[in-house]
């Protein structure tokens, strides 16, 4: 009995020792970040966030950035638990949380915001030989409005609706992924395309630097649009970023914009969201260097454009550093 007890106790101590090192080590949380097409800004931005946390073991996060169909896809995938985080346009975030647009009558109540990222602009690129000079010149043309699941598709539809242009009848609307649009434009298979994206980016460079000359068409402030869509604001694209566009000499192209935001679900662990937020905010200098579109991020600016409630992990960090009360 005594002997048995001793060996049992020894075995327990041994077992305990086996488990001890495991308990002492911080747990690593594996997370996925849904981005967009590989030629946009979401994909490198997701990669930059992943790099910040992956390079710093103390935050206990290993992140992977995944190429996806963009904003709307990401929101739905975060809701469905197929992604932990996603990048989404501020307007998509607003519509999803409030049960409008794509989510009419079905608000995503568990949607949470973490922070906002670079500003994005509705970018309408057209071939010079298409004859399109203004947004009203699209009648009878072939225009890519974007893949279902992208935020830019909704933006193009909003603009045409506000202008009284029927995108199903007045022109031929294509549903291609943004990454395919520049090649299709250069191949003469489309006259123009919409891409809501941060600048500069490889997609618009590719589209404006080919043999077929291309320009970026301005989108004016459309009263009917701004009246129903408070999440839009006027912005401009610095044309120095696309010197080969035929309207580069204009300096700036005025258009409609909003912010890109990082979203998650209320179901994601508070500690994980806290650590990711802290890692990004404490290493903002590095994040700014990882893509030119991120160069102007500021801590205060990264709390703007959020319409879903803050995730409690992010909120905890912002309170701790005095960014919010
Ligand atoms: N704003 C785009 C969308 O959600 C994606 C832009 C990007 O991938 O950079 O449709």
mmCIF file of C-alpha atoms and ligand atoms in Angstrom:
data_model
loop_
_atom_site.group_PDB
_atom_site.id
_atom_site.type_symbol
_atom_site.label_atom_id
_atom_site.label_comp_id
_atom_site.label_asym_id
_atom_site.label_seq_id
_atom_site.Cartn_x
_atom_site.Cartn_y
_atom_site.Cartn_z
ATOM 1 C CA UNK A 1 0.000 0.000 0.000
ATOM 2 C CA UNK A 2 2.698 2.343 1.141
ATOM 3 C CA UNK A 3 4.896 1.413 -1.804
ATOM 4 C CA UNK A 4 2.015 1.788 -4.199
ATOM 5 C CA UNK A 5 1.186 5.187 -2.769
ATOM 6 C CA UNK A 6 4.780 6.318 -3.159
ATOM 7 C CA UNK A 7 5.055 5.295 -6.768
ATOM 8 C CA UNK A 8 1.624 6.808 -7.471
ATOM 9 C CA UNK A 9 2.762 10.054 -5.865
ATOM 10 C CA UNK A 10 5.967 9.958 -7.884
ATOM 11 C CA UNK A 11 4.013 9.383 -11.056
ATOM 12 C CA UNK A 12 1.840 12.379 -10.209
ATOM 13 C CA UNK A 13 4.893 14.544 -9.586
ATOM 14 C CA UNK A 14 6.314 13.346 -12.907
ATOM 15 C CA UNK A 15 3.091 14.115 -14.684
ATOM 16 C CA UNK A 16 2.974 17.484 -13.020
ATOM 17 C CA UNK A 17 6.481 18.219 -14.230
ATOM 18 C CA UNK A 18 5.487 17.273 -17.749
ATOM 19 C CA UNK A 19 2.678 19.780 -17.662
ATOM 20 C CA UNK A 20 4.447 22.530 -15.793
ATOM 21 C CA UNK A 21 6.461 23.989 -18.656
ATOM 22 C CA UNK A 22 3.336 24.060 -20.789
ATOM 23 C CA UNK A 23 1.402 25.990 -18.180
ATOM 24 C CA UNK A 24 4.203 28.469 -17.687
ATOM 25 C CA UNK A 25 4.428 29.294 -21.427
ATOM 26 C CA UNK A 26 2.017 31.952 -22.720
ATOM 27 C CA UNK A 27 -0.677 30.542 -24.978
ATOM 28 C CA UNK A 28 -0.340 31.372 -28.664
ATOM 29 C CA UNK A 29 -3.564 32.402 -30.339
ATOM 30 C CA UNK A 30 -3.788 31.728 -34.056
ATOM 31 C CA UNK A 31 -5.887 34.279 -35.890
ATOM 32 C CA UNK A 32 -6.922 34.958 -39.474
ATOM 33 C CA UNK A 33 -7.391 38.407 -41.010
ATOM 34 C CA UNK A 34 -9.570 38.638 -44.128
ATOM 35 C CA UNK A 35 -8.306 41.234 -46.589
ATOM 36 C CA UNK A 36 -9.124 41.787 -50.285
ATOM 37 C CA UNK A 37 -7.609 41.074 -53.691
ATOM 38 C CA UNK A 38 -3.837 40.827 -53.890
ATOM 39 C CA UNK A 39 -3.370 44.022 -55.925
ATOM 40 C CA UNK A 40 -5.292 46.228 -53.457
ATOM 41 C CA UNK A 41 -4.298 47.852 -50.184
ATOM 42 C CA UNK A 42 -6.211 45.522 -47.810
ATOM 43 C CA UNK A 43 -3.981 42.561 -48.602
ATOM 44 C CA UNK A 44 -0.651 44.256 -47.787
ATOM 45 C CA UNK A 45 -2.326 46.014 -44.817
ATOM 46 C CA UNK A 46 -3.471 42.674 -43.369
ATOM 47 C CA UNK A 47 0.049 41.371 -43.996
ATOM 48 C CA UNK A 48 1.516 44.388 -42.183
ATOM 49 C CA UNK A 49 -0.710 43.850 -39.121
ATOM 50 C CA UNK A 50 0.228 40.162 -39.140
ATOM 51 C CA UNK A 51 3.922 41.039 -39.323
ATOM 52 C CA UNK A 52 3.662 43.413 -36.351
ATOM 53 C CA UNK A 53 2.185 40.709 -34.085
ATOM 54 C CA UNK A 54 4.095 37.746 -35.527
ATOM 55 C CA UNK A 55 7.449 39.459 -34.941
ATOM 56 C CA UNK A 56 6.633 40.006 -31.262
ATOM 57 C CA UNK A 57 6.071 36.794 -29.317
ATOM 58 C CA UNK A 58 5.048 38.736 -26.187
ATOM 59 C CA UNK A 59 1.616 39.445 -27.690
ATOM 60 C CA UNK A 60 0.889 35.715 -28.014
ATOM 61 C CA UNK A 61 -0.634 35.985 -31.497
ATOM 62 C CA UNK A 62 0.234 34.268 -34.751
ATOM 63 C CA UNK A 63 -1.733 35.940 -37.549
ATOM 64 C CA UNK A 64 -2.311 35.031 -41.178
ATOM 65 C CA UNK A 65 -3.652 37.529 -43.728
ATOM 66 C CA UNK A 66 -5.895 35.921 -46.331
ATOM 67 C CA UNK A 67 -6.850 37.260 -49.773
ATOM 68 C CA UNK A 68 -10.657 37.424 -50.027
ATOM 69 C CA UNK A 69 -13.496 39.057 -51.976
ATOM 70 C CA UNK A 70 -13.118 42.112 -49.626
ATOM 71 C CA UNK A 71 -15.435 44.143 -47.336
ATOM 72 C CA UNK A 72 -18.795 42.397 -47.542
ATOM 73 C CA UNK A 73 -17.233 38.949 -47.754
ATOM 74 C CA UNK A 74 -15.078 39.719 -44.699
ATOM 75 C CA UNK A 75 -17.999 40.937 -42.594
ATOM 76 C CA UNK A 76 -20.026 37.826 -43.404
ATOM 77 C CA UNK A 77 -17.057 35.530 -42.779
ATOM 78 C CA UNK A 78 -16.348 37.159 -39.398
ATOM 79 C CA UNK A 79 -20.016 36.719 -38.500
ATOM 80 C CA UNK A 80 -19.912 33.079 -39.597
ATOM 81 C CA UNK A 81 -16.737 32.421 -37.567
ATOM 82 C CA UNK A 82 -14.686 31.645 -40.692
ATOM 83 C CA UNK A 83 -12.404 34.631 -40.106
ATOM 84 C CA UNK A 84 -11.409 36.207 -36.768
ATOM 85 C CA UNK A 85 -10.770 39.699 -38.135
ATOM 86 C CA UNK A 86 -11.465 41.395 -41.440
ATOM 87 C CA UNK A 87 -10.839 44.684 -43.191
ATOM 88 C CA UNK A 88 -13.987 46.427 -44.361
ATOM 89 C CA UNK A 89 -14.969 49.811 -45.707
ATOM 90 C CA UNK A 90 -16.514 52.153 -43.129
ATOM 91 C CA UNK A 91 -19.711 52.253 -45.194
ATOM 92 C CA UNK A 92 -19.989 48.446 -45.239
ATOM 93 C CA UNK A 93 -19.421 48.399 -41.478
ATOM 94 C CA UNK A 94 -22.229 50.928 -40.997
ATOM 95 C CA UNK A 95 -24.657 49.062 -43.262
ATOM 96 C CA UNK A 96 -23.919 45.679 -41.667
ATOM 97 C CA UNK A 97 -24.306 46.854 -38.071
ATOM 98 C CA UNK A 98 -27.459 48.804 -38.867
ATOM 99 C CA UNK A 99 -29.072 46.112 -41.026
ATOM 100 C CA UNK A 100 -29.143 48.132 -44.240
ATOM 101 C CA UNK A 101 -28.142 47.626 -47.872
ATOM 102 C CA UNK A 102 -26.727 44.131 -48.285
ATOM 103 C CA UNK A 103 -27.957 43.280 -44.748
ATOM 104 C CA UNK A 104 -31.432 44.869 -45.033
ATOM 105 C CA UNK A 105 -33.446 43.837 -41.970
ATOM 106 C CA UNK A 106 -30.652 41.526 -40.762
ATOM 107 C CA UNK A 107 -28.235 43.602 -38.715
ATOM 108 C CA UNK A 108 -24.989 41.921 -37.718
ATOM 109 C CA UNK A 109 -25.320 42.764 -34.034
ATOM 110 C CA UNK A 110 -22.138 40.910 -33.038
ATOM 111 C CA UNK A 111 -20.035 43.071 -35.402
ATOM 112 C CA UNK A 112 -17.350 45.021 -33.513
ATOM 113 C CA UNK A 113 -14.845 47.598 -34.660
ATOM 114 C CA UNK A 114 -11.192 47.544 -33.653
ATOM 115 C CA UNK A 115 -9.642 50.575 -35.417
ATOM 116 C CA UNK A 116 -9.681 52.311 -38.766
ATOM 117 C CA UNK A 117 -6.911 52.278 -41.325
ATOM 118 C CA UNK A 118 -6.036 54.196 -44.470
ATOM 119 C CA UNK A 119 -8.626 56.322 -46.271
ATOM 120 C CA UNK A 120 -10.063 54.787 -49.432
ATOM 121 C CA UNK A 121 -11.483 56.483 -52.467
ATOM 122 C CA UNK A 122 -13.973 55.416 -55.080
ATOM 123 C CA UNK A 123 -11.626 55.203 -58.058
ATOM 124 C CA UNK A 124 -13.149 55.149 -61.526
ATOM 125 C CA UNK A 125 -10.506 54.285 -64.122
ATOM 126 C CA UNK A 126 -11.411 54.436 -67.809
ATOM 127 C CA UNK A 127 -9.585 53.934 -71.068
ATOM 128 C CA UNK A 128 -8.934 57.237 -72.842
ATOM 129 C CA UNK A 129 -10.300 55.790 -76.119
ATOM 130 C CA UNK A 130 -13.621 54.922 -74.429
ATOM 131 C CA UNK A 131 -14.503 58.611 -74.661
ATOM 132 C CA UNK A 132 -15.667 58.639 -71.027
ATOM 133 C CA UNK A 133 -14.769 61.961 -69.435
ATOM 134 C CA UNK A 134 -17.401 62.188 -66.688
ATOM 135 C CA UNK A 135 -19.413 59.703 -64.667
ATOM 136 C CA UNK A 136 -22.442 60.493 -66.839
ATOM 137 C CA UNK A 137 -20.714 59.191 -69.995
ATOM 138 C CA UNK A 138 -21.069 55.485 -69.138
ATOM 139 C CA UNK A 139 -24.195 54.806 -71.196
ATOM 140 C CA UNK A 140 -23.661 51.924 -73.602
ATOM 141 C CA UNK A 141 -20.176 51.161 -72.226
ATOM 142 C CA UNK A 142 -18.768 48.063 -70.508
ATOM 143 C CA UNK A 143 -17.888 48.885 -66.904
ATOM 144 C CA UNK A 144 -16.640 46.573 -64.176
ATOM 145 C CA UNK A 145 -18.456 47.461 -60.967
ATOM 146 C CA UNK A 146 -16.699 44.678 -59.006
ATOM 147 C CA UNK A 147 -17.254 41.216 -57.605
ATOM 148 C CA UNK A 148 -20.156 40.439 -55.280
ATOM 149 C CA UNK A 149 -18.654 40.547 -51.772
ATOM 150 C CA UNK A 150 -16.646 43.684 -52.502
ATOM 151 C CA UNK A 151 -17.487 47.042 -50.997
ATOM 152 C CA UNK A 152 -16.710 48.840 -54.238
ATOM 153 C CA UNK A 153 -19.558 47.111 -56.055
ATOM 154 C CA UNK A 154 -22.007 48.658 -53.574
ATOM 155 C CA UNK A 155 -20.336 52.071 -53.980
ATOM 156 C CA UNK A 156 -20.695 51.968 -57.772
ATOM 157 C CA UNK A 157 -24.345 50.946 -57.451
ATOM 158 C CA UNK A 158 -24.996 53.765 -54.913
ATOM 159 C CA UNK A 159 -23.498 56.329 -57.291
ATOM 160 C CA UNK A 160 -25.454 55.172 -60.334
ATOM 161 C CA UNK A 161 -28.677 54.967 -58.316
ATOM 162 C CA UNK A 162 -28.163 58.523 -57.063
ATOM 163 C CA UNK A 163 -27.521 59.733 -60.635
ATOM 164 C CA UNK A 164 -30.567 57.905 -62.011
ATOM 165 C CA UNK A 165 -28.391 55.658 -64.200
ATOM 166 C CA UNK A 166 -29.628 52.068 -64.334
ATOM 167 C CA UNK A 167 -26.575 49.822 -64.044
ATOM 168 C CA UNK A 168 -28.513 46.839 -65.334
ATOM 169 C CA UNK A 169 -29.818 48.580 -68.464
ATOM 170 C CA UNK A 170 -27.914 51.747 -69.327
ATOM 171 C CA UNK A 171 -24.503 50.092 -69.601
ATOM 172 C CA UNK A 172 -23.045 46.601 -69.368
ATOM 173 C CA UNK A 173 -21.967 46.023 -65.778
ATOM 174 C CA UNK A 174 -19.290 43.371 -65.281
ATOM 175 C CA UNK A 175 -18.677 41.592 -61.952
ATOM 176 C CA UNK A 176 -14.952 40.902 -62.163
ATOM 177 C CA UNK A 177 -12.551 40.801 -59.233
ATOM 178 C CA UNK A 178 -10.559 44.014 -58.863
ATOM 179 C CA UNK A 179 -7.289 42.148 -59.460
ATOM 180 C CA UNK A 180 -8.446 41.176 -62.985
ATOM 181 C CA UNK A 181 -9.775 44.590 -64.020
ATOM 182 C CA UNK A 182 -6.516 46.350 -65.102
ATOM 183 C CA UNK A 183 -5.626 43.511 -67.498
ATOM 184 C CA UNK A 184 -9.172 43.459 -68.896
ATOM 185 C CA UNK A 185 -8.957 47.210 -69.434
ATOM 186 C CA UNK A 186 -5.576 46.905 -71.135
ATOM 187 C CA UNK A 187 -6.903 44.032 -73.298
ATOM 188 C CA UNK A 188 -9.778 46.206 -74.478
ATOM 189 C CA UNK A 189 -12.445 43.994 -72.918
ATOM 190 C CA UNK A 190 -13.851 46.674 -70.622
ATOM 191 C CA UNK A 191 -14.064 50.463 -70.967
ATOM 192 C CA UNK A 192 -13.552 51.205 -67.305
ATOM 193 C CA UNK A 193 -13.748 49.894 -63.783
ATOM 194 C CA UNK A 194 -14.582 50.921 -60.249
ATOM 195 C CA UNK A 195 -12.271 50.166 -57.366
ATOM 196 C CA UNK A 196 -12.691 51.625 -53.892
ATOM 197 C CA UNK A 197 -9.166 51.488 -52.623
ATOM 198 C CA UNK A 198 -6.398 53.297 -50.732
ATOM 199 C CA UNK A 199 -3.619 55.036 -52.657
ATOM 200 C CA UNK A 200 -1.146 54.439 -54.058
ATOM 201 C CA UNK A 201 -1.751 50.823 -55.062
ATOM 202 C CA UNK A 202 -0.485 48.388 -57.663
ATOM 203 C CA UNK A 203 -3.873 47.880 -59.281
ATOM 204 C CA UNK A 204 -4.356 51.498 -60.397
ATOM 205 C CA UNK A 205 -0.677 51.715 -61.368
ATOM 206 C CA UNK A 206 -1.092 48.683 -63.620
ATOM 207 C CA UNK A 207 -4.250 50.103 -65.179
ATOM 208 C CA UNK A 208 -2.801 53.549 -65.886
ATOM 209 C CA UNK A 209 0.696 52.554 -66.996
ATOM 210 C CA UNK A 210 -0.138 50.219 -69.903
ATOM 211 C CA UNK A 211 -0.178 50.659 -73.679
ATOM 212 C CA UNK A 212 -3.862 51.595 -73.640
ATOM 213 C CA UNK A 213 -3.958 55.064 -72.134
ATOM 214 C CA UNK A 214 -6.201 55.513 -69.110
ATOM 215 C CA UNK A 215 -7.482 58.286 -66.847
ATOM 216 C CA UNK A 216 -9.137 58.532 -63.446
ATOM 217 C CA UNK A 217 -12.570 60.119 -63.683
ATOM 218 C CA UNK A 218 -13.688 62.533 -60.976
ATOM 219 C CA UNK A 219 -16.862 61.757 -58.997
ATOM 220 C CA UNK A 220 -18.618 64.958 -57.951
ATOM 221 C CA UNK A 221 -20.422 65.546 -54.661
ATOM 222 C CA UNK A 222 -23.822 64.050 -55.454
ATOM 223 C CA UNK A 223 -26.446 65.582 -53.131
ATOM 224 C CA UNK A 224 -28.841 62.651 -53.489
ATOM 225 C CA UNK A 225 -26.071 60.282 -52.432
ATOM 226 C CA UNK A 226 -24.797 62.224 -49.434
ATOM 227 C CA UNK A 227 -28.351 62.764 -48.156
ATOM 228 C CA UNK A 228 -28.879 59.027 -47.592
ATOM 229 C CA UNK A 229 -25.312 57.942 -46.964
ATOM 230 C CA UNK A 230 -23.679 59.825 -44.055
ATOM 231 C CA UNK A 231 -20.619 57.574 -44.228
ATOM 232 C CA UNK A 232 -19.381 59.099 -47.493
ATOM 233 C CA UNK A 233 -17.206 62.192 -47.654
ATOM 234 C CA UNK A 234 -15.413 64.054 -50.429
ATOM 235 C CA UNK A 235 -11.733 63.328 -50.892
ATOM 236 C CA UNK A 236 -9.147 63.450 -53.665
ATOM 237 C CA UNK A 237 -6.563 61.223 -55.283
ATOM 238 C CA UNK A 238 -3.070 62.664 -55.572
ATOM 239 C CA UNK A 239 -2.293 62.122 -59.257
ATOM 240 C CA UNK A 240 1.470 62.288 -58.649
ATOM 241 C CA UNK A 241 1.002 58.670 -57.587
ATOM 242 C CA UNK A 242 -0.091 57.743 -61.131
ATOM 243 C CA UNK A 243 2.127 59.847 -63.411
ATOM 244 C CA UNK A 244 1.195 57.863 -66.517
ATOM 245 C CA UNK A 245 -2.552 58.499 -66.226
ATOM 246 C CA UNK A 246 -3.642 60.865 -69.013
ATOM 247 C CA UNK A 247 -5.067 63.326 -66.448
ATOM 248 C CA UNK A 248 -1.976 63.241 -64.190
ATOM 249 C CA UNK A 249 -1.328 66.929 -64.869
ATOM 250 C CA UNK A 250 -4.579 67.836 -63.097
ATOM 251 C CA UNK A 251 -2.729 67.246 -59.823
ATOM 252 C CA UNK A 252 -5.725 65.913 -57.931
ATOM 253 C CA UNK A 253 -8.865 64.000 -58.863
ATOM 254 C CA UNK A 254 -11.824 64.743 -56.617
ATOM 255 C CA UNK A 255 -13.912 61.761 -55.611
ATOM 256 C CA UNK A 256 -15.952 60.170 -52.847
ATOM 257 C CA UNK A 257 -14.123 58.472 -49.989
ATOM 258 C CA UNK A 258 -14.386 56.687 -46.667
ATOM 259 C CA UNK A 259 -12.035 54.811 -44.349
ATOM 260 C CA UNK A 260 -10.952 51.214 -44.295
ATOM 261 C CA UNK A 261 -11.573 49.663 -40.877
ATOM 262 C CA UNK A 262 -10.556 46.543 -38.983
ATOM 263 C CA UNK A 263 -13.553 44.599 -37.744
ATOM 264 C CA UNK A 264 -14.095 41.537 -35.598
ATOM 265 C CA UNK A 265 -16.865 39.738 -33.753
ATOM 266 C CA UNK A 266 -18.000 40.214 -30.149
ATOM 267 C CA UNK A 267 -17.287 36.465 -29.810
ATOM 268 C CA UNK A 268 -13.524 36.927 -30.235
ATOM 269 C CA UNK A 269 -11.600 36.746 -26.960
ATOM 270 C CA UNK A 270 -11.042 40.094 -25.229
ATOM 271 C CA UNK A 271 -7.379 39.327 -24.526
ATOM 272 C CA UNK A 272 -6.634 38.610 -28.201
ATOM 273 C CA UNK A 273 -8.232 41.841 -29.429
ATOM 274 C CA UNK A 274 -6.533 43.806 -26.631
ATOM 275 C CA UNK A 275 -3.129 42.383 -27.543
ATOM 276 C CA UNK A 276 -3.554 42.936 -31.278
ATOM 277 C CA UNK A 277 -4.665 46.543 -30.709
ATOM 278 C CA UNK A 278 -1.813 47.202 -28.294
ATOM 279 C CA UNK A 279 0.741 45.636 -30.669
ATOM 280 C CA UNK A 280 -0.429 47.805 -33.571
ATOM 281 C CA UNK A 281 -0.677 51.060 -31.593
ATOM 282 C CA UNK A 282 2.681 50.562 -29.877
ATOM 283 C CA UNK A 283 4.324 49.891 -33.234
ATOM 284 C CA UNK A 284 2.544 52.402 -35.420
ATOM 285 C CA UNK A 285 5.856 53.816 -36.677
ATOM 286 C CA UNK A 286 6.671 50.456 -38.207
ATOM 287 C CA UNK A 287 3.146 49.946 -39.581
ATOM 288 C CA UNK A 288 3.389 53.295 -41.402
ATOM 289 C CA UNK A 289 6.481 52.097 -43.222
ATOM 290 C CA UNK A 290 4.996 48.812 -44.418
ATOM 291 C CA UNK A 291 2.829 50.290 -47.212
ATOM 292 C CA UNK A 292 2.776 53.839 -48.625
ATOM 293 C CA UNK A 293 -1.016 54.030 -48.158
ATOM 294 C CA UNK A 294 -0.466 53.580 -44.396
ATOM 295 C CA UNK A 295 2.117 56.374 -44.128
ATOM 296 C CA UNK A 296 -0.262 58.961 -42.636
ATOM 297 C CA UNK A 297 -1.997 56.877 -39.979
ATOM 298 C CA UNK A 298 -2.371 58.569 -36.591
ATOM 299 C CA UNK A 299 -3.547 57.117 -33.287
ATOM 300 C CA UNK A 300 -6.459 59.581 -33.066
ATOM 301 C CA UNK A 301 -7.389 59.143 -36.730
ATOM 302 C CA UNK A 302 -7.578 55.397 -36.232
ATOM 303 C CA UNK A 303 -10.576 55.869 -33.936
ATOM 304 C CA UNK A 304 -12.551 57.707 -36.643
ATOM 305 C CA UNK A 305 -15.025 56.171 -39.085
ATOM 306 C CA UNK A 306 -16.148 53.388 -36.740
ATOM 307 C CA UNK A 307 -19.880 52.800 -36.495
ATOM 308 C CA UNK A 308 -20.102 49.362 -34.897
ATOM 309 C CA UNK A 309 -19.340 49.415 -31.144
ATOM 310 C CA UNK A 310 -15.699 48.975 -30.188
ATOM 311 C CA UNK A 311 -14.731 45.439 -29.259
ATOM 312 C CA UNK A 312 -14.208 45.394 -25.491
ATOM 313 C CA UNK A 313 -10.551 44.356 -25.906
ATOM 314 C CA UNK A 314 -9.833 47.385 -28.104
ATOM 315 C CA UNK A 315 -11.852 49.643 -25.804
ATOM 316 C CA UNK A 316 -9.818 48.477 -22.800
ATOM 317 C CA UNK A 317 -6.592 49.439 -24.570
ATOM 318 C CA UNK A 318 -7.869 52.861 -25.693
ATOM 319 C CA UNK A 319 -9.037 53.656 -22.133
ATOM 320 C CA UNK A 320 -5.749 52.495 -20.668
ATOM 321 C CA UNK A 321 -3.745 54.898 -22.861
ATOM 322 C CA UNK A 322 -6.277 57.740 -22.570
ATOM 323 C CA UNK A 323 -7.417 57.766 -26.200
ATOM 324 C CA UNK A 324 -11.023 57.509 -24.979
ATOM 325 C CA UNK A 325 -12.690 58.104 -21.608
HETATM 326 N N1 LIG B 1 -12.421 48.531 -50.612
HETATM 327 C C1 LIG B 1 -12.384 47.327 -51.384
HETATM 328 C C2 LIG B 1 -13.620 46.535 -51.060
HETATM 329 O O1 LIG B 1 -13.901 46.170 -49.977
HETATM 330 C C3 LIG B 1 -11.114 46.530 -51.201
HETATM 331 C C4 LIG B 1 -9.884 47.342 -51.344
HETATM 332 C C5 LIG B 1 -8.584 46.646 -51.144
HETATM 333 O O2 LIG B 1 -8.532 45.410 -51.226
HETATM 334 O O3 LIG B 1 -7.609 47.348 -50.878
HETATM 335 O O4 LIG B 1 -14.342 46.261 -51.949
#
